[in-house]
mmCIF file of C-alpha atoms and ligand atoms in Angstrom:
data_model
loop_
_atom_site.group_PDB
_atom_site.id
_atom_site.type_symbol
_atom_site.label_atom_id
_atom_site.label_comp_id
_atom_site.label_asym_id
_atom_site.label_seq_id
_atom_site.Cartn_x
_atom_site.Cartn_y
_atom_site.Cartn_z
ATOM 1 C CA UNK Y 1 17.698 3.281 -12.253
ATOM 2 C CA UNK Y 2 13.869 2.673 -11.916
ATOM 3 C CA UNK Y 3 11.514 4.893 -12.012
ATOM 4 C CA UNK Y 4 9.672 5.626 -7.896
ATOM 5 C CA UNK Y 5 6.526 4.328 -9.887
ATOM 6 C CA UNK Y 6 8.109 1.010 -10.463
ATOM 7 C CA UNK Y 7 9.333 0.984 -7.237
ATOM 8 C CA UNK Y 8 6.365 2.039 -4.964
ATOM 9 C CA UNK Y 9 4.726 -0.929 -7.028
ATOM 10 C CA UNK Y 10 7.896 -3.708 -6.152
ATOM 11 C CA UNK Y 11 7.187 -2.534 -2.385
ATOM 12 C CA UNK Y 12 3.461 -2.359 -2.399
ATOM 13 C CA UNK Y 13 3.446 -5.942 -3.408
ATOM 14 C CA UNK Y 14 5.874 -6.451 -0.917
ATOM 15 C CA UNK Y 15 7.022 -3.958 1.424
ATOM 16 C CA UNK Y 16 10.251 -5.779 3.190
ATOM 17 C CA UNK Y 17 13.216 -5.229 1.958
ATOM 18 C CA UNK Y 18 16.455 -7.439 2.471
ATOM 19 C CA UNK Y 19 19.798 -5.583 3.261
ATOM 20 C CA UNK Y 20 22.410 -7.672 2.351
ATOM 21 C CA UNK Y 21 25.969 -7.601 3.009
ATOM 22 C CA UNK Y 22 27.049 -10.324 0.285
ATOM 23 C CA UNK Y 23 30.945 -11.647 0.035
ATOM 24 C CA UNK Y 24 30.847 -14.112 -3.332
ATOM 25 C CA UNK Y 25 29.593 -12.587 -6.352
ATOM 26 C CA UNK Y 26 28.938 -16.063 -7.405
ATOM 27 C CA UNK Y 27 26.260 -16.306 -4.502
ATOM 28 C CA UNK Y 28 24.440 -13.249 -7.125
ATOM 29 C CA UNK Y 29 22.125 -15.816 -8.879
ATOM 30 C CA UNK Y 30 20.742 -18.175 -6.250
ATOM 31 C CA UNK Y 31 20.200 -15.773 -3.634
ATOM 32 C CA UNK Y 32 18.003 -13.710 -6.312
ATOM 33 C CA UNK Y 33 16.458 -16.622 -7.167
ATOM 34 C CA UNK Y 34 15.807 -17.527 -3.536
ATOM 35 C CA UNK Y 35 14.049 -13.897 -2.764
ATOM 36 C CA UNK Y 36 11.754 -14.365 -5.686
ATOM 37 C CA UNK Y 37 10.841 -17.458 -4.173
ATOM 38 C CA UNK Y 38 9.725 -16.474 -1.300
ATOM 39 C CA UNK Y 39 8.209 -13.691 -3.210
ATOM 40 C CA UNK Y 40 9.944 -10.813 -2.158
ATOM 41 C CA UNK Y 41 10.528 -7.971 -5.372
ATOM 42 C CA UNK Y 42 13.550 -6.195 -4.039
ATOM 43 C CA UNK Y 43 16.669 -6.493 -2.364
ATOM 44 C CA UNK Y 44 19.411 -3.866 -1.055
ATOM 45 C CA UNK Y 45 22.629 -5.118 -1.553
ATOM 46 C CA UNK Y 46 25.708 -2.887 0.757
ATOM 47 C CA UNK Y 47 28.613 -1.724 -1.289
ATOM 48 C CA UNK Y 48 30.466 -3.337 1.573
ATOM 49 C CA UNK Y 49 32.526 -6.245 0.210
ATOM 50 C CA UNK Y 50 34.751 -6.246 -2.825
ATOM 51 C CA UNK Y 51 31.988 -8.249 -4.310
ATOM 52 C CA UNK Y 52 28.751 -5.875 -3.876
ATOM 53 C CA UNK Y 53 28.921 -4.078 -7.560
ATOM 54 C CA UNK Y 54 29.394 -7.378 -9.086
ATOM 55 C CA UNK Y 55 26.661 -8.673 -6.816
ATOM 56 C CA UNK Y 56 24.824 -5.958 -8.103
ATOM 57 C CA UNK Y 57 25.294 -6.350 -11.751
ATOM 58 C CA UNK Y 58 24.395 -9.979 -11.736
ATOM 59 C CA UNK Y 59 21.487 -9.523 -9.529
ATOM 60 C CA UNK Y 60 20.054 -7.581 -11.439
ATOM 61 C CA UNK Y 61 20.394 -9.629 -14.947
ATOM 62 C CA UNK Y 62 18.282 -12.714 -13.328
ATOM 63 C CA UNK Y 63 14.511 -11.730 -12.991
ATOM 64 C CA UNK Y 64 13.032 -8.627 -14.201
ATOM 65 C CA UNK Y 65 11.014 -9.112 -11.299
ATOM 66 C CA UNK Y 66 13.364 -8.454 -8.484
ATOM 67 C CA UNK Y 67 14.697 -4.371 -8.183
ATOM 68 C CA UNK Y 68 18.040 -4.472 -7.100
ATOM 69 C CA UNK Y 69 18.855 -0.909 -5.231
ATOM 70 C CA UNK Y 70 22.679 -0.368 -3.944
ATOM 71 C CA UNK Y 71 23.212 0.422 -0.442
ATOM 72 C CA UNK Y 72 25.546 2.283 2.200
ATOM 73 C CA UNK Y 73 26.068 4.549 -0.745
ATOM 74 C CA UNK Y 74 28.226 7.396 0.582
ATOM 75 C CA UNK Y 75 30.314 9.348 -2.052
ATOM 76 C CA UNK Y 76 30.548 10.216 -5.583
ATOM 77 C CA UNK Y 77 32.183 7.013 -7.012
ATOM 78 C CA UNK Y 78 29.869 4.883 -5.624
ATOM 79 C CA UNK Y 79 26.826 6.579 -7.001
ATOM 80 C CA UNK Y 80 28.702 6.201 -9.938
ATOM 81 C CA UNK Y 81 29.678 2.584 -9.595
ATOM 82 C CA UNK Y 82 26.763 1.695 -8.647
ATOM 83 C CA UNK Y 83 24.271 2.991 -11.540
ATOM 84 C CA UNK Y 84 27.420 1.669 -13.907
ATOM 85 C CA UNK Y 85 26.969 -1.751 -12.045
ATOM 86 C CA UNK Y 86 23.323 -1.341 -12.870
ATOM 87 C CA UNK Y 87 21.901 -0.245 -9.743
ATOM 88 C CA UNK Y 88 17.752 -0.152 -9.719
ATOM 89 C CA UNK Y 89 17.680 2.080 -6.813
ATOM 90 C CA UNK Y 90 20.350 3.701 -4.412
ATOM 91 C CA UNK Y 91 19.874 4.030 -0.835
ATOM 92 C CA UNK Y 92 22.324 5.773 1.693
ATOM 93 C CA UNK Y 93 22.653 5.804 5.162
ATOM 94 C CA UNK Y 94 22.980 9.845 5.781
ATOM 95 C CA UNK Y 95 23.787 12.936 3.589
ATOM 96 C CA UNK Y 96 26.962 14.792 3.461
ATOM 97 C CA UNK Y 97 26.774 18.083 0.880
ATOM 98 C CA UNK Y 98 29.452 16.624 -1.278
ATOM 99 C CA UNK Y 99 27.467 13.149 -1.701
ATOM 100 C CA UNK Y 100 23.941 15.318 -2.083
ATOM 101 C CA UNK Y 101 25.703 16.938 -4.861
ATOM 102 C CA UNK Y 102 26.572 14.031 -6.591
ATOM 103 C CA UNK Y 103 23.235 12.318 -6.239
ATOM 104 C CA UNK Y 104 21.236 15.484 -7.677
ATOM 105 C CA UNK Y 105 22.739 15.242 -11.048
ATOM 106 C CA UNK Y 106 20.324 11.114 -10.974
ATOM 107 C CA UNK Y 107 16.578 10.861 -11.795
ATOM 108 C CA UNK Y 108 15.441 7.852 -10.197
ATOM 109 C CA UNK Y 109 14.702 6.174 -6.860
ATOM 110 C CA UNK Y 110 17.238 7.399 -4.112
ATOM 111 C CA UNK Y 111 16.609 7.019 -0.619
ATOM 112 C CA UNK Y 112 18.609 9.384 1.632
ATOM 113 C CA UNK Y 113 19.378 8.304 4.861
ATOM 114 C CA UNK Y 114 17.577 10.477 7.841
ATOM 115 C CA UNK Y 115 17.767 10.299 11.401
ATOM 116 C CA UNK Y 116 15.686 13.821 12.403
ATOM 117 C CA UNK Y 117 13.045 15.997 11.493
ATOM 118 C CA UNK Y 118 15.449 18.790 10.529
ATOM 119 C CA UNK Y 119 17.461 16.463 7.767
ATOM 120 C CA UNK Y 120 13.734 15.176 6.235
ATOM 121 C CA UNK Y 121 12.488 18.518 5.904
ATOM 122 C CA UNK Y 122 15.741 19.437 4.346
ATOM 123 C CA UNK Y 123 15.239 16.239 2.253
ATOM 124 C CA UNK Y 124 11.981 16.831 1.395
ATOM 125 C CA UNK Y 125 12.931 20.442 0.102
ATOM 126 C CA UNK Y 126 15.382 18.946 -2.455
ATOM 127 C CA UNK Y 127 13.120 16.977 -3.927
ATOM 128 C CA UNK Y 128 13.573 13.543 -2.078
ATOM 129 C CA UNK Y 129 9.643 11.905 -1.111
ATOM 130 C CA UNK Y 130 10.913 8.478 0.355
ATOM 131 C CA UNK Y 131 13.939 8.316 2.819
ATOM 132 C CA UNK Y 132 15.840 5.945 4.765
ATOM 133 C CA UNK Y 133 15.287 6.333 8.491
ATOM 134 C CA UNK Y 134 18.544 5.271 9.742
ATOM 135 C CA UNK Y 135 19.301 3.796 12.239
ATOM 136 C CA UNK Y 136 15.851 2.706 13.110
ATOM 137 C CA UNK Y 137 16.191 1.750 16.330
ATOM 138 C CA UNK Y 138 18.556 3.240 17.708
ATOM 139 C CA UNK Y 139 17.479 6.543 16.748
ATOM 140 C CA UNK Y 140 13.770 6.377 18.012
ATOM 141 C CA UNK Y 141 12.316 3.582 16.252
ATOM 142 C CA UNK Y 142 8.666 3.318 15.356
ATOM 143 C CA UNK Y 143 7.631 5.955 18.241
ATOM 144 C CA UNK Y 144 9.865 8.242 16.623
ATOM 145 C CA UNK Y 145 7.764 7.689 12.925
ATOM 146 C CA UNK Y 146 4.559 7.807 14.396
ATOM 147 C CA UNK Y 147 5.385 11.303 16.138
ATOM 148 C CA UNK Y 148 7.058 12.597 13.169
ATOM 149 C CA UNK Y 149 3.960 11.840 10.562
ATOM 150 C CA UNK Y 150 1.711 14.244 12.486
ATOM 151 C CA UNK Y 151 3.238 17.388 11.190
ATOM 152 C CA UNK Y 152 5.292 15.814 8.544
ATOM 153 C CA UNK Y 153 2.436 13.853 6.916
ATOM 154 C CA UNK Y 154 4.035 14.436 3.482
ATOM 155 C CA UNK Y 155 6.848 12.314 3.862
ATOM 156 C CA UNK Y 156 7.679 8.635 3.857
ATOM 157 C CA UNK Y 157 10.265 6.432 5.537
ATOM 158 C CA UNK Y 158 11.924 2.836 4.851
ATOM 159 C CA UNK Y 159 13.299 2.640 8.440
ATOM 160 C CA UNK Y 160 16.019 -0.183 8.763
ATOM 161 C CA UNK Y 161 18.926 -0.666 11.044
ATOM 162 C CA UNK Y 162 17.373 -3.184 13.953
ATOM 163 C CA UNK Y 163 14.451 -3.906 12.430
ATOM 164 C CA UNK Y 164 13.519 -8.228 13.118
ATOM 165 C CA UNK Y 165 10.065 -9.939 12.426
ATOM 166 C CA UNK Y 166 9.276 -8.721 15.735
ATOM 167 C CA UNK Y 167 9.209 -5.366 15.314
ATOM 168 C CA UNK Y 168 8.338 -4.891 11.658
ATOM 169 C CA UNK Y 169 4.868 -4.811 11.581
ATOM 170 C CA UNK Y 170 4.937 -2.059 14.284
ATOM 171 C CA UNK Y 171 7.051 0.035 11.649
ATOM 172 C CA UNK Y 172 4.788 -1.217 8.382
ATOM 173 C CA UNK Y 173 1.237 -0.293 10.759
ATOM 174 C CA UNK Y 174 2.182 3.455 10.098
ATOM 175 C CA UNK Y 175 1.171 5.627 7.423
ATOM 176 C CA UNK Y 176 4.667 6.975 6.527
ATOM 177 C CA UNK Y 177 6.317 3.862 6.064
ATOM 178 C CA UNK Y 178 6.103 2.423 2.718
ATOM 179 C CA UNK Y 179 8.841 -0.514 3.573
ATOM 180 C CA UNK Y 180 10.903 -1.855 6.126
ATOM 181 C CA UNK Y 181 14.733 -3.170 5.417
ATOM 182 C CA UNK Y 182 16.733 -5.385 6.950
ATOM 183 C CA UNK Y 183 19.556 -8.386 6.929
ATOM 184 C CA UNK Y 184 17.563 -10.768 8.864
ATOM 185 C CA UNK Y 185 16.222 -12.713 5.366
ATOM 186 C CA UNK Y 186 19.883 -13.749 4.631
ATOM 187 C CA UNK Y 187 22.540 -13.906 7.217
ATOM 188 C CA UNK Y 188 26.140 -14.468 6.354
ATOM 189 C CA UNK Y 189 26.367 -18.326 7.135
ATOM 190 C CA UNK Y 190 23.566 -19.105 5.320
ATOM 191 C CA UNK Y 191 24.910 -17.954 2.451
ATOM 192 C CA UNK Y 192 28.090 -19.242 3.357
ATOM 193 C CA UNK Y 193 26.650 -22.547 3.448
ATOM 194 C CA UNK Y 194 24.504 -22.126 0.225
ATOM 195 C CA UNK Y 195 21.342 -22.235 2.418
ATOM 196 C CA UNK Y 196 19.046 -20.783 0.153
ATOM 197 C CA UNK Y 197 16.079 -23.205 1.151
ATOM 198 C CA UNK Y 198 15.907 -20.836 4.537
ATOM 199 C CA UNK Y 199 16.297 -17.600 2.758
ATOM 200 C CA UNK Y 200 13.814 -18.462 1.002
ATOM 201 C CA UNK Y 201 11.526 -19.746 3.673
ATOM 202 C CA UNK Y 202 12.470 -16.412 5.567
ATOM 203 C CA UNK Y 203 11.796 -13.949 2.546
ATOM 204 C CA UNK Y 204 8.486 -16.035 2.290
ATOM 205 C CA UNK Y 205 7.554 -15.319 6.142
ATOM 206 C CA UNK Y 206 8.603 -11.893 5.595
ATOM 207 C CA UNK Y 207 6.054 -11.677 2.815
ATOM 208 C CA UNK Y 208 3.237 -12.418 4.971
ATOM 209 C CA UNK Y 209 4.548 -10.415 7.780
ATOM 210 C CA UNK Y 210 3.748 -7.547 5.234
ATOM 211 C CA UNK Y 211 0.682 -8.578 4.788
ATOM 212 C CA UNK Y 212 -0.529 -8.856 8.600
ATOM 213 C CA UNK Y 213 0.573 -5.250 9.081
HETATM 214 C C1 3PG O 1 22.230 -1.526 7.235
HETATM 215 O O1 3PG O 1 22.408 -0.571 6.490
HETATM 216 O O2 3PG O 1 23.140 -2.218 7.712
HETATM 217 C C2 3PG O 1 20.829 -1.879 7.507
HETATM 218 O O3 3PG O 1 20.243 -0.852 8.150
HETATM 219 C C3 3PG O 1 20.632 -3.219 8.131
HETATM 220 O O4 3PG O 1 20.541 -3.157 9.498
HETATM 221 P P1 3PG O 1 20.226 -4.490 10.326
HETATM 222 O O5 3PG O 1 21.414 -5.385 10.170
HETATM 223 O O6 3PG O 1 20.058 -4.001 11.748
HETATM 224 O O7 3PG O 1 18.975 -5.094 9.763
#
């Protein structure tokens, strides 16, 4: 895993993150190439295809550039599969106590997914700094953020689940929300079709969108 130094840095530079749900592991190498072409440094790839940890693995071998986190991590084997596949970072989309035990034996960037005050101060007490608000939308969306940074200044958020170029920059305007994820840079026909010209073009426009905000 990265350190949250190297990661805060990948999302500074660019703070949208793609969350991809990829089905050919051989679609690893010009979809990572495609990202860093539109200049995007990291990518969340969902352990949910037979294909993901290999996805993973070879992701992560291409550019030194791109951090490539694991996603829709929810037990002990795939925290373990994951950092095993090579995993930069590990995100998740809630907490149960069994997975929370599994992910406090890791140094490194995790991401636990939140959806309420109570679960980020909990969080927050364990020692996590950055968490997944999930799912964005549907659980409050950037209203929800904004109320929740006056008297939890302390922590920050990565909201995704309905997050579009629409509504990003009203997440990335905030001052507790150091990214924004979602699947919009790469959809499943596109990389069906080996359309990597308009992933690219889309992880370029998502570059500037973090830029406007
Ligand atoms: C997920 O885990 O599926 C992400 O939150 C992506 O959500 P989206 O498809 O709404 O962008």
């Amino acid at each position: 895993m990265k350190t949250m130094t190297a990661f805060r840095a990948a999302i500074d530079k660019a703070p949208i993150v793609p969350v991809l749900t990829v089905h050919e592991a051989d679609h690893a190498e010009p979809l990572a190439e495609a990202l860093l072409r539109g200049g995007l440094s990291s990518v969340e790839i969902t352990l949910r295809t037979p294909a993901a940890l290999e996805v993973i693995h070879r992701m992560s071998h291409v550019d030194d550039r791109l951090l490539v986190g694991a996603g829709t991590i929810i037990s002990e084997g795939d925290v373990d599969a994951s950092l095993k596949a090579g995993a930069d970072f590990l995100v998740t989309p809630g907490a149960s106590p069994l997975l929370l035990d599994a992910l406090s034996n890791h140094d490194g960037v995790i991401l636990p997914g939140v959806s309420t005050a109570s679960e980020a101060m909990a969080r927050f007490d364990e020692g996590y700094g950055v968490m997944k608000f999930f799912p964005a939308e549907a659980a409050g969306g950037a209203k929800f953020l904004k109320a929740l940074s006056a008297p939890l200044p302390h922590i920050d958020f990565m909201p995704t689940g309905g997050v579009t170029p629409e509504n990003a920059a009203d997440y990335l305007s905030l001052p507790n929300v150091v990214a924004v994820g979602g699947s919009w840079i790469a959809t499943a026909d596109e990389m069906a079709s080996g359309d990597w010209q308009a992933i690219s073009d889309k992880a370029a426009a998502a570059v500037k969108l973090g830029r406007r905000a």
